[in-house]
Amino acid sequence: PAPQSLPMKTSRIAMRPKRLLATASSNSPYRDLVRIRSPQLDAMTRRLEARFRHEMPSAPENQPAKPGGASQEPSRVSKTTTTTSRDSRTPGPKAPRKLVATGDDVRILAVIRGKQLALHQADITGRTHLRQAASEPGQTGFELKADAMQIRDPEAQGAYQVVATGRPVHVISDKLELKSAQLRFDQAKNLVWVDGGGRMIAEMDRDLDGKQLAQPQEVTVDWRRRMTFDGLKAEFGGNVVVQSQLQRLQAQQLTLLLNRQLDFGESSAKAPIDLQQMDAVTSVVLETRQVENGELVARAIVNVPQLRVDRVSGNASAGGPGRLVVLRKGFSKGVGFPGAGQSSNPPPTDPRDDNRLTFVQIEFQRGLDGNILRRFAEFHGQVEVMYGPVLSWNELLNPDAPLRENDVLLS
């Protein structure tokens, strides 16, 4: 008689892993890479080396732990990822969002508590890429590209601290980019900082004075020493230069305050993000140009020790001693200072000379106060005004030199 088939017996094997090594071929297609999935971090790599640390699971609230401590049954790690409950995370205003990482080599330390698996640390090298999921569907999120990356979660609760190095490290968020040799990111604090120089690139629809631009323009911020940004306030140190199409600001320290908190990974479409206040300190130089029909028609330069501009109220103040220089195309002798009752149609006996420029220089010792929206300024302390014609945008009049025809000096 034909042998009868015996029922297949299946059994579950209890495992207590300590180390794991997984590799993919160097020429494996993207879909065949080694994949890691956890509640807080997903990763893909060609080589994975993992270590596991076993800890006793926390006893549920209002329920005493069983006598003898943890169960004697070994922990089991199944292929199905167990999602960490919200109650097991450290309470906070927002739940940490998942990170997705890729790199040629990934080394991780994972913590196993009962049936829950959490990432404690990860070191990623070789073409690393990190993406934080957006706060809402349809938003762009937060991306970071680097040569190497360290990810740490001290409490294994899904709130990561990231240290990235590269040539350069490149961070991309909605309408915002960062480039530096090293960058640190604390997910729980929504904080990015750089020890060293770097560049920030942002898109703005208003200039530094708060004026609405005809179309959004790219603004770059370069610094040499340090940068911190918590989503509301950005601080830059060391030869800071802010450059846009028509403005340039230089200072040793710069603080920019936004009109609302920006959560990394959030799209600016949620609500407009705009600059609310600017504070520049030490050797401040602000240059503004005015262009009409593609031609430069005016230029203003402010040199002060410190400068503050509130773009909501329009209030502006600066310390002294300082200097304001204004040049404007065209000169009409005897008409007066630009902006102070100058006629747009000079009399025929005093024709406007478009081959020369009107030069105004105001020097002061104690400071200035004004309002950029109402377009006025008051200067304090030994104020001296020099007025006259010049032939080029870079020419200056010397108040100590003998006065020429059409020059005016007030002090």
Short mmCIF file of C-alpha atoms in Angstrom, two decimals:
data_model
loop_
_atom_site.label_atom_id
_atom_site.label_comp_id
_atom_site.label_asym_id
_atom_site.label_seq_id
_atom_site.Cartn_x
_atom_site.Cartn_y
_atom_site.Cartn_z
CA PRO A 1 0.00 0.00 0.00
CA ALA A 2 1.10 3.57 -0.69
CA PRO A 3 2.64 5.24 2.31
CA GLN A 4 0.34 7.63 4.06
CA SER A 5 1.51 11.22 4.37
CA LEU A 6 2.06 12.31 7.95
CA PRO A 7 0.77 15.64 9.16
CA MET A 8 3.54 18.28 9.15
CA LYS A 9 4.43 19.55 12.56
CA THR A 10 5.33 23.19 12.93
CA SER A 11 6.92 24.83 15.91
CA ARG A 12 7.94 28.35 16.89
CA ILE A 13 11.51 28.82 17.93
CA ALA A 14 12.19 31.30 20.70
CA MET A 15 15.13 33.54 19.82
CA ARG A 16 17.20 35.98 21.82
CA PRO A 17 19.35 37.62 19.11
CA LYS A 18 22.62 39.31 19.95
CA ARG A 19 24.11 40.16 16.54
CA LEU A 20 22.95 40.12 12.94
CA LEU A 21 24.80 40.59 9.66
CA ALA A 22 23.03 40.99 6.32
CA THR A 23 24.52 41.98 2.96
CA ALA A 24 23.34 42.60 -0.56
CA SER A 25 25.40 42.24 -3.70
CA SER A 26 27.24 45.40 -4.76
CA ASN A 27 25.33 45.35 -8.05
CA SER A 28 21.93 44.44 -6.57
CA PRO A 29 19.03 46.47 -7.88
CA TYR A 30 17.37 48.97 -5.57
CA ARG A 31 14.53 46.59 -4.71
CA ASP A 32 16.95 43.90 -3.42
CA LEU A 33 18.73 46.00 -0.77
CA VAL A 34 18.68 45.00 2.88
CA ARG A 35 15.73 46.70 4.56
CA ILE A 36 15.24 47.61 8.21
CA ARG A 37 11.84 48.52 9.58
CA SER A 38 11.05 49.87 13.03
CA PRO A 39 8.34 52.10 14.43
CA GLN A 40 10.67 55.10 14.40
CA LEU A 41 13.12 54.44 11.55
CA ASP A 42 13.13 52.64 8.21
CA ALA A 43 16.44 52.09 6.39
CA MET A 44 17.82 50.50 3.23
CA THR A 45 21.46 49.49 2.76
CA ARG A 46 23.86 47.11 1.02
CA ARG A 47 25.36 46.02 4.33
CA LEU A 48 23.71 45.84 7.74
CA GLU A 49 25.41 44.99 11.01
CA ALA A 50 23.07 44.99 14.00
CA ARG A 51 23.55 44.46 17.71
CA PHE A 52 20.67 43.90 20.13
CA ARG A 53 20.29 44.88 23.77
CA HIS A 54 17.55 43.19 25.80
CA GLU A 55 15.72 45.09 28.52
CA MET A 56 12.79 44.23 30.76
CA PRO A 57 9.52 45.69 29.50
CA SER A 58 7.96 48.37 31.67
CA ALA A 59 5.06 47.25 33.84
CA PRO A 60 1.71 48.74 32.72
CA GLU A 61 0.41 51.61 34.83
CA ASN A 62 -1.83 50.63 37.80
CA GLN A 63 -0.69 47.03 37.44
CA PRO A 64 2.07 45.61 39.67
CA ALA A 65 4.88 43.65 38.09
CA LYS A 66 4.79 39.87 38.40
CA PRO A 67 6.82 38.37 41.23
CA GLY A 68 10.28 37.36 40.18
CA GLY A 69 10.68 40.18 37.67
CA ALA A 70 10.47 39.50 33.96
CA SER A 71 8.96 36.34 32.49
CA GLN A 72 11.36 33.43 32.11
CA GLU A 73 10.20 32.93 28.53
CA PRO A 74 12.79 34.26 26.05
CA SER A 75 11.86 37.25 23.91
CA ARG A 76 10.58 36.42 20.46
CA VAL A 77 11.31 38.64 17.49
CA SER A 78 8.87 38.09 14.64
CA LYS A 79 8.98 39.38 11.11
CA THR A 80 6.00 41.60 11.80
CA THR A 81 6.99 44.91 13.29
CA THR A 82 5.13 45.84 16.44
CA THR A 83 4.12 49.49 16.52
CA THR A 84 5.14 51.38 19.64
CA SER A 85 2.09 52.75 21.41
CA ARG A 86 1.79 56.47 21.98
CA ASP A 87 1.62 55.94 25.74
CA SER A 88 5.09 54.35 25.77
CA ARG A 89 6.73 57.48 24.39
CA THR A 90 7.82 60.43 26.41
CA PRO A 91 4.87 62.84 26.53
CA GLY A 92 5.31 65.90 24.34
CA PRO A 93 3.38 68.37 22.28
CA LYS A 94 3.94 66.40 19.09
CA ALA A 95 4.63 62.76 18.32
CA PRO A 96 8.05 62.26 16.67
CA ARG A 97 7.71 61.54 12.97
CA LYS A 98 9.33 58.56 11.32
CA LEU A 99 12.75 58.86 9.67
CA VAL A 100 13.72 57.01 6.49
CA ALA A 101 17.47 56.50 5.87
CA THR A 102 19.60 54.99 3.12
CA GLY A 103 23.35 54.38 2.90
CA ASP A 104 25.94 51.87 1.71
CA ASP A 105 26.77 50.65 5.24
CA VAL A 106 24.47 50.72 8.29
CA ARG A 107 25.43 49.71 11.82
CA ILE A 108 22.70 49.80 14.44
CA LEU A 109 22.10 49.08 18.11
CA ALA A 110 18.50 48.06 18.78
CA VAL A 111 16.73 47.69 22.12
CA ILE A 112 14.26 44.84 22.64
CA ARG A 113 11.70 45.20 25.40
CA GLY A 114 9.45 42.17 25.44
CA LYS A 115 7.98 42.10 21.93
CA GLN A 116 8.84 45.70 21.11
CA LEU A 117 11.87 46.70 19.06
CA ALA A 118 13.29 50.24 19.19
CA LEU A 119 16.36 51.77 17.59
CA HIS A 120 18.91 53.19 20.02
CA GLN A 121 21.64 54.30 17.61
CA ALA A 122 22.68 53.98 13.97
CA ASP A 123 25.88 54.84 12.10
CA ILE A 124 25.42 55.23 8.34
CA THR A 125 28.21 55.78 5.82
CA GLY A 126 28.44 56.05 2.05
CA ARG A 127 25.93 58.12 0.06
CA THR A 128 23.70 58.67 3.07
CA HIS A 129 20.26 60.16 2.76
CA LEU A 130 17.80 60.89 5.57
CA ARG A 131 14.20 61.93 5.16
CA GLN A 132 11.71 62.91 7.85
CA ALA A 133 8.09 62.32 6.97
CA ALA A 134 5.96 65.45 6.58
CA SER A 135 3.54 66.41 9.32
CA GLU A 136 0.58 66.12 6.94
CA PRO A 137 -0.07 64.26 3.65
CA GLY A 138 0.93 66.14 0.52
CA GLN A 139 3.73 68.12 2.18
CA THR A 140 7.40 67.93 1.23
CA GLY A 141 9.03 66.93 4.52
CA PHE A 142 12.68 67.32 5.48
CA GLU A 143 15.64 65.74 3.65
CA LEU A 144 19.33 65.52 4.52
CA LYS A 145 22.17 64.28 2.28
CA ALA A 146 25.68 63.63 3.61
CA ASP A 147 28.75 61.40 3.41
CA ALA A 148 28.24 59.97 6.91
CA MET A 149 25.59 60.21 9.58
CA GLN A 150 25.15 59.29 13.24
CA ILE A 151 21.62 58.86 14.60
CA ARG A 152 21.09 58.63 18.36
CA ASP A 153 17.97 58.04 20.44
CA PRO A 154 19.20 57.99 24.06
CA GLU A 155 15.84 56.92 25.48
CA ALA A 156 14.91 54.66 22.53
CA GLN A 157 11.59 56.51 22.28
CA GLY A 158 11.72 57.75 18.68
CA ALA A 159 13.10 61.28 19.24
CA TYR A 160 16.39 61.35 17.35
CA GLN A 161 19.56 63.40 17.46
CA VAL A 162 21.42 63.43 14.14
CA VAL A 163 25.04 64.40 13.41
CA ALA A 164 25.90 64.56 9.69
CA THR A 165 29.21 65.27 7.96
CA GLY A 166 29.86 65.74 4.25
CA ARG A 167 31.31 67.76 1.39
CA PRO A 168 28.87 69.36 1.97
CA VAL A 169 25.96 68.26 4.12
CA HIS A 170 22.85 69.32 2.20
CA VAL A 171 19.50 69.89 3.94
CA ILE A 172 16.37 70.48 1.87
CA SER A 173 13.04 71.59 3.31
CA ASP A 174 10.15 73.45 1.75
CA LYS A 175 11.59 76.73 0.37
CA LEU A 176 14.69 76.33 2.56
CA GLU A 177 18.14 74.81 2.01
CA LEU A 178 21.20 74.45 4.23
CA LYS A 179 24.78 73.58 3.23
CA SER A 180 27.69 73.01 5.63
CA ALA A 181 30.55 70.62 6.38
CA GLN A 182 28.81 69.39 9.55
CA LEU A 183 25.24 69.67 10.79
CA ARG A 184 23.36 68.58 13.89
CA PHE A 185 19.61 68.05 14.16
CA ASP A 186 17.62 67.41 17.35
CA GLN A 187 14.22 66.11 16.29
CA ALA A 188 12.55 66.48 19.70
CA LYS A 189 13.64 70.12 20.07
CA ASN A 190 13.08 70.96 16.38
CA LEU A 191 16.63 72.38 16.46
CA VAL A 192 19.29 72.56 13.75
CA TRP A 193 22.78 73.90 14.45
CA VAL A 194 26.14 74.09 12.71
CA ASP A 195 29.55 74.46 14.34
CA GLY A 196 31.50 76.16 11.57
CA GLY A 197 30.65 77.95 8.35
CA GLY A 198 27.80 77.30 5.97
CA ARG A 199 25.10 78.71 3.73
CA MET A 200 21.31 79.00 4.04
CA ILE A 201 19.16 79.59 0.95
CA ALA A 202 15.55 80.70 1.32
CA GLU A 203 12.80 82.03 -0.90
CA MET A 204 11.17 85.27 0.24
CA ASP A 205 8.44 87.49 -1.18
CA ARG A 206 9.55 90.61 0.76
CA ASP A 207 12.90 92.38 1.01
CA LEU A 208 14.77 93.12 4.25
CA ASP A 209 12.83 96.39 4.58
CA GLY A 210 9.49 94.55 4.39
CA LYS A 211 8.57 95.76 0.92
CA GLN A 212 6.50 93.37 -1.20
CA LEU A 213 8.54 92.05 -4.14
CA ALA A 214 7.10 91.74 -7.64
CA GLN A 215 8.00 88.05 -7.51
CA PRO A 216 9.66 85.80 -4.89
CA GLN A 217 13.45 86.04 -4.79
CA GLU A 218 16.20 83.80 -3.50
CA VAL A 219 18.04 85.06 -0.41
CA THR A 220 21.35 83.55 0.72
CA VAL A 221 22.90 83.77 4.18
CA ASP A 222 26.61 82.89 4.52
CA TRP A 223 28.43 82.65 7.86
CA ARG A 224 31.84 81.52 9.11
CA ARG A 225 31.55 80.48 12.77
CA ARG A 226 28.17 79.09 13.95
CA MET A 227 24.47 78.86 13.17
CA THR A 228 21.47 77.76 15.27
CA PHE A 229 17.85 77.58 14.11
CA ASP A 230 14.93 76.35 16.24
CA GLY A 231 12.22 77.00 13.66
CA LEU A 232 11.42 80.44 15.11
CA LYS A 233 14.77 82.16 15.63
CA ALA A 234 17.91 81.80 13.53
CA GLU A 235 21.25 83.04 14.88
CA PHE A 236 24.37 83.39 12.72
CA GLY A 237 27.91 84.23 13.84
CA GLY A 238 31.14 85.17 12.10
CA ASN A 239 31.35 87.36 8.96
CA VAL A 240 27.64 87.00 8.19
CA VAL A 241 26.54 88.10 4.70
CA VAL A 242 22.90 88.22 3.58
CA GLN A 243 22.51 88.65 -0.19
CA SER A 244 19.45 89.14 -2.35
CA GLN A 245 19.00 90.57 -5.81
CA LEU A 246 18.87 94.20 -4.62
CA GLN A 247 20.14 94.12 -1.03
CA ARG A 248 23.27 93.08 0.83
CA LEU A 249 23.74 93.00 4.61
CA GLN A 250 27.04 92.33 6.34
CA ALA A 251 27.60 91.93 10.11
CA GLN A 252 29.51 89.84 12.62
CA GLN A 253 26.32 88.56 14.28
CA LEU A 254 22.80 88.31 12.93
CA THR A 255 19.51 87.19 14.50
CA LEU A 256 16.40 86.63 12.40
CA LEU A 257 12.98 86.12 14.03
CA LEU A 258 10.14 84.58 11.99
CA ASN A 259 6.48 85.46 12.32
CA ARG A 260 5.61 81.95 13.52
CA GLN A 261 7.19 78.64 14.49
CA LEU A 262 8.34 76.52 11.54
CA ASP A 263 8.26 72.78 12.16
CA PHE A 264 10.85 70.98 10.00
CA GLY A 265 8.99 68.72 7.63
CA GLU A 266 6.04 71.08 7.51
CA SER A 267 5.14 72.81 4.26
CA SER A 268 5.09 76.60 4.28
CA ALA A 269 1.77 76.31 2.46
CA LYS A 270 0.19 75.63 5.86
CA ALA A 271 0.60 79.34 6.68
CA PRO A 272 2.92 81.97 5.23
CA ILE A 273 6.36 82.15 6.82
CA ASP A 274 7.90 85.62 6.85
CA LEU A 275 10.69 87.54 8.56
CA GLN A 276 9.37 89.54 11.53
CA GLN A 277 12.47 91.08 13.09
CA MET A 278 16.15 91.45 12.22
CA ASP A 279 19.00 92.28 14.64
CA ALA A 280 22.50 92.82 13.25
CA VAL A 281 25.48 93.51 15.52
CA THR A 282 29.10 94.68 15.02
CA SER A 283 30.37 96.35 11.83
CA VAL A 284 26.95 96.41 10.17
CA VAL A 285 26.78 97.46 6.50
CA LEU A 286 23.42 97.45 4.70
CA GLU A 287 23.31 98.28 1.00
CA THR A 288 20.07 98.71 -0.96
CA ARG A 289 19.74 99.35 -4.69
CA GLN A 290 16.75 100.54 -6.68
CA VAL A 291 16.34 99.43 -10.30
CA GLU A 292 13.82 100.74 -12.82
CA ASN A 293 13.45 99.19 -16.28
CA GLY A 294 16.67 97.26 -15.73
CA GLU A 295 18.70 100.41 -14.88
CA LEU A 296 20.16 101.36 -11.50
CA VAL A 297 18.54 104.63 -10.35
CA ALA A 298 19.40 104.79 -6.63
CA ARG A 299 21.77 103.30 -4.07
CA ALA A 300 21.85 103.62 -0.26
CA ILE A 301 24.52 102.38 2.19
CA VAL A 302 24.24 102.37 5.99
CA ASN A 303 27.32 101.80 8.24
CA VAL A 304 26.45 101.38 11.94
CA PRO A 305 27.60 99.34 14.98
CA GLN A 306 24.19 97.66 15.35
CA LEU A 307 20.87 97.70 13.53
CA ARG A 308 17.37 96.51 14.43
CA VAL A 309 14.39 96.40 12.06
CA ASP A 310 10.87 95.29 13.01
CA ARG A 311 9.11 94.57 9.74
CA VAL A 312 5.65 94.40 11.32
CA SER A 313 5.64 97.88 12.88
CA GLY A 314 8.28 99.28 10.52
CA ASN A 315 10.32 100.65 13.42
CA ALA A 316 14.07 100.77 12.84
CA SER A 317 16.91 101.85 15.12
CA ALA A 318 20.70 101.90 14.92
CA GLY A 319 23.56 102.77 17.22
CA GLY A 320 26.26 105.32 16.59
CA PRO A 321 28.61 106.52 15.42
CA GLY A 322 27.31 105.80 11.93
CA ARG A 323 26.92 107.01 8.38
CA LEU A 324 24.17 106.97 5.74
CA VAL A 325 25.08 107.54 2.09
CA VAL A 326 22.40 107.94 -0.60
CA LEU A 327 23.09 108.30 -4.33
CA ARG A 328 20.36 108.92 -6.90
CA LYS A 329 20.51 109.32 -10.65
CA GLY A 330 20.22 112.91 -11.84
CA PHE A 331 21.16 116.20 -10.21
CA SER A 332 19.38 119.56 -10.08
CA LYS A 333 21.28 122.34 -8.34
CA GLY A 334 19.41 124.42 -5.88
CA VAL A 335 16.44 122.06 -5.59
CA GLY A 336 17.27 120.48 -2.23
CA PHE A 337 17.86 117.05 -0.78
CA PRO A 338 16.18 113.99 -2.33
CA GLY A 339 12.96 113.13 -0.56
CA ALA A 340 12.66 116.58 0.98
CA GLY A 341 10.35 118.42 -1.37
CA GLN A 342 12.32 117.88 -4.55
CA SER A 343 10.25 118.75 -7.62
CA SER A 344 9.80 116.11 -10.29
CA ASN A 345 9.78 118.95 -12.89
CA PRO A 346 12.71 121.33 -12.22
CA PRO A 347 12.35 124.84 -13.65
CA PRO A 348 13.72 125.42 -17.16
CA THR A 349 16.45 127.75 -15.80
CA ASP A 350 17.78 124.92 -13.64
CA PRO A 351 17.57 121.81 -15.83
CA ARG A 352 18.12 118.33 -14.44
CA ASP A 353 21.51 116.86 -15.30
CA ASP A 354 21.08 113.12 -15.91
CA ASN A 355 24.82 112.66 -16.49
CA ARG A 356 25.50 113.29 -12.81
CA LEU A 357 24.29 111.73 -9.57
CA THR A 358 22.91 113.38 -6.45
CA PHE A 359 25.04 112.52 -3.40
CA VAL A 360 23.84 112.82 0.21
CA GLN A 361 25.91 111.75 3.22
CA ILE A 362 24.67 111.96 6.83
CA GLU A 363 27.09 111.25 9.67
CA PHE A 364 25.89 110.98 13.29
CA GLN A 365 27.42 110.04 16.64
CA ARG A 366 24.65 108.69 18.90
CA GLY A 367 22.32 106.76 16.59
CA LEU A 368 19.17 106.96 14.51
CA ASP A 369 15.48 106.10 14.89
CA GLY A 370 12.91 105.84 12.14
CA ASN A 371 10.24 103.85 10.40
CA ILE A 372 10.75 102.05 7.10
CA LEU A 373 7.01 101.98 6.33
CA ARG A 374 6.46 105.70 6.92
CA ARG A 375 9.87 106.49 5.39
CA PHE A 376 11.35 108.85 7.95
CA ALA A 377 14.47 108.89 10.14
CA GLU A 378 15.85 111.02 12.96
CA PHE A 379 19.61 111.27 13.50
CA HIS A 380 21.14 112.06 16.90
CA GLY A 381 24.43 113.51 18.11
CA GLN A 382 26.65 115.90 16.13
CA VAL A 383 24.83 115.35 12.85
CA GLU A 384 26.70 116.44 9.70
CA VAL A 385 25.15 116.44 6.21
CA MET A 386 27.09 116.64 2.92
CA TYR A 387 25.22 117.24 -0.35
CA GLY A 388 26.39 117.67 -3.93
CA PRO A 389 26.83 116.15 -7.40
CA VAL A 390 29.10 113.19 -8.27
CA LEU A 391 29.89 111.40 -11.53
CA SER A 392 29.82 107.68 -10.52
CA TRP A 393 28.05 105.34 -8.08
CA ASN A 394 31.31 104.73 -6.19
CA GLU A 395 32.37 108.39 -5.83
CA LEU A 396 32.22 109.98 -2.37
CA LEU A 397 32.40 113.61 -1.24
CA ASN A 398 34.86 114.51 1.52
CA PRO A 399 33.36 116.90 4.10
CA ASP A 400 36.89 118.04 5.05
CA ALA A 401 37.80 119.06 1.48
CA PRO A 402 37.09 122.56 0.08
CA LEU A 403 33.50 122.88 -1.15
CA ARG A 404 32.93 122.88 -4.91
CA GLU A 405 30.22 124.61 -6.84
CA ASN A 406 26.78 123.19 -5.85
CA ASP A 407 28.19 121.43 -2.73
CA VAL A 408 26.38 121.97 0.58
CA LEU A 409 27.69 121.12 4.09
CA LEU A 410 25.42 121.30 7.16
CA SER A 411 26.55 120.54 10.69
#
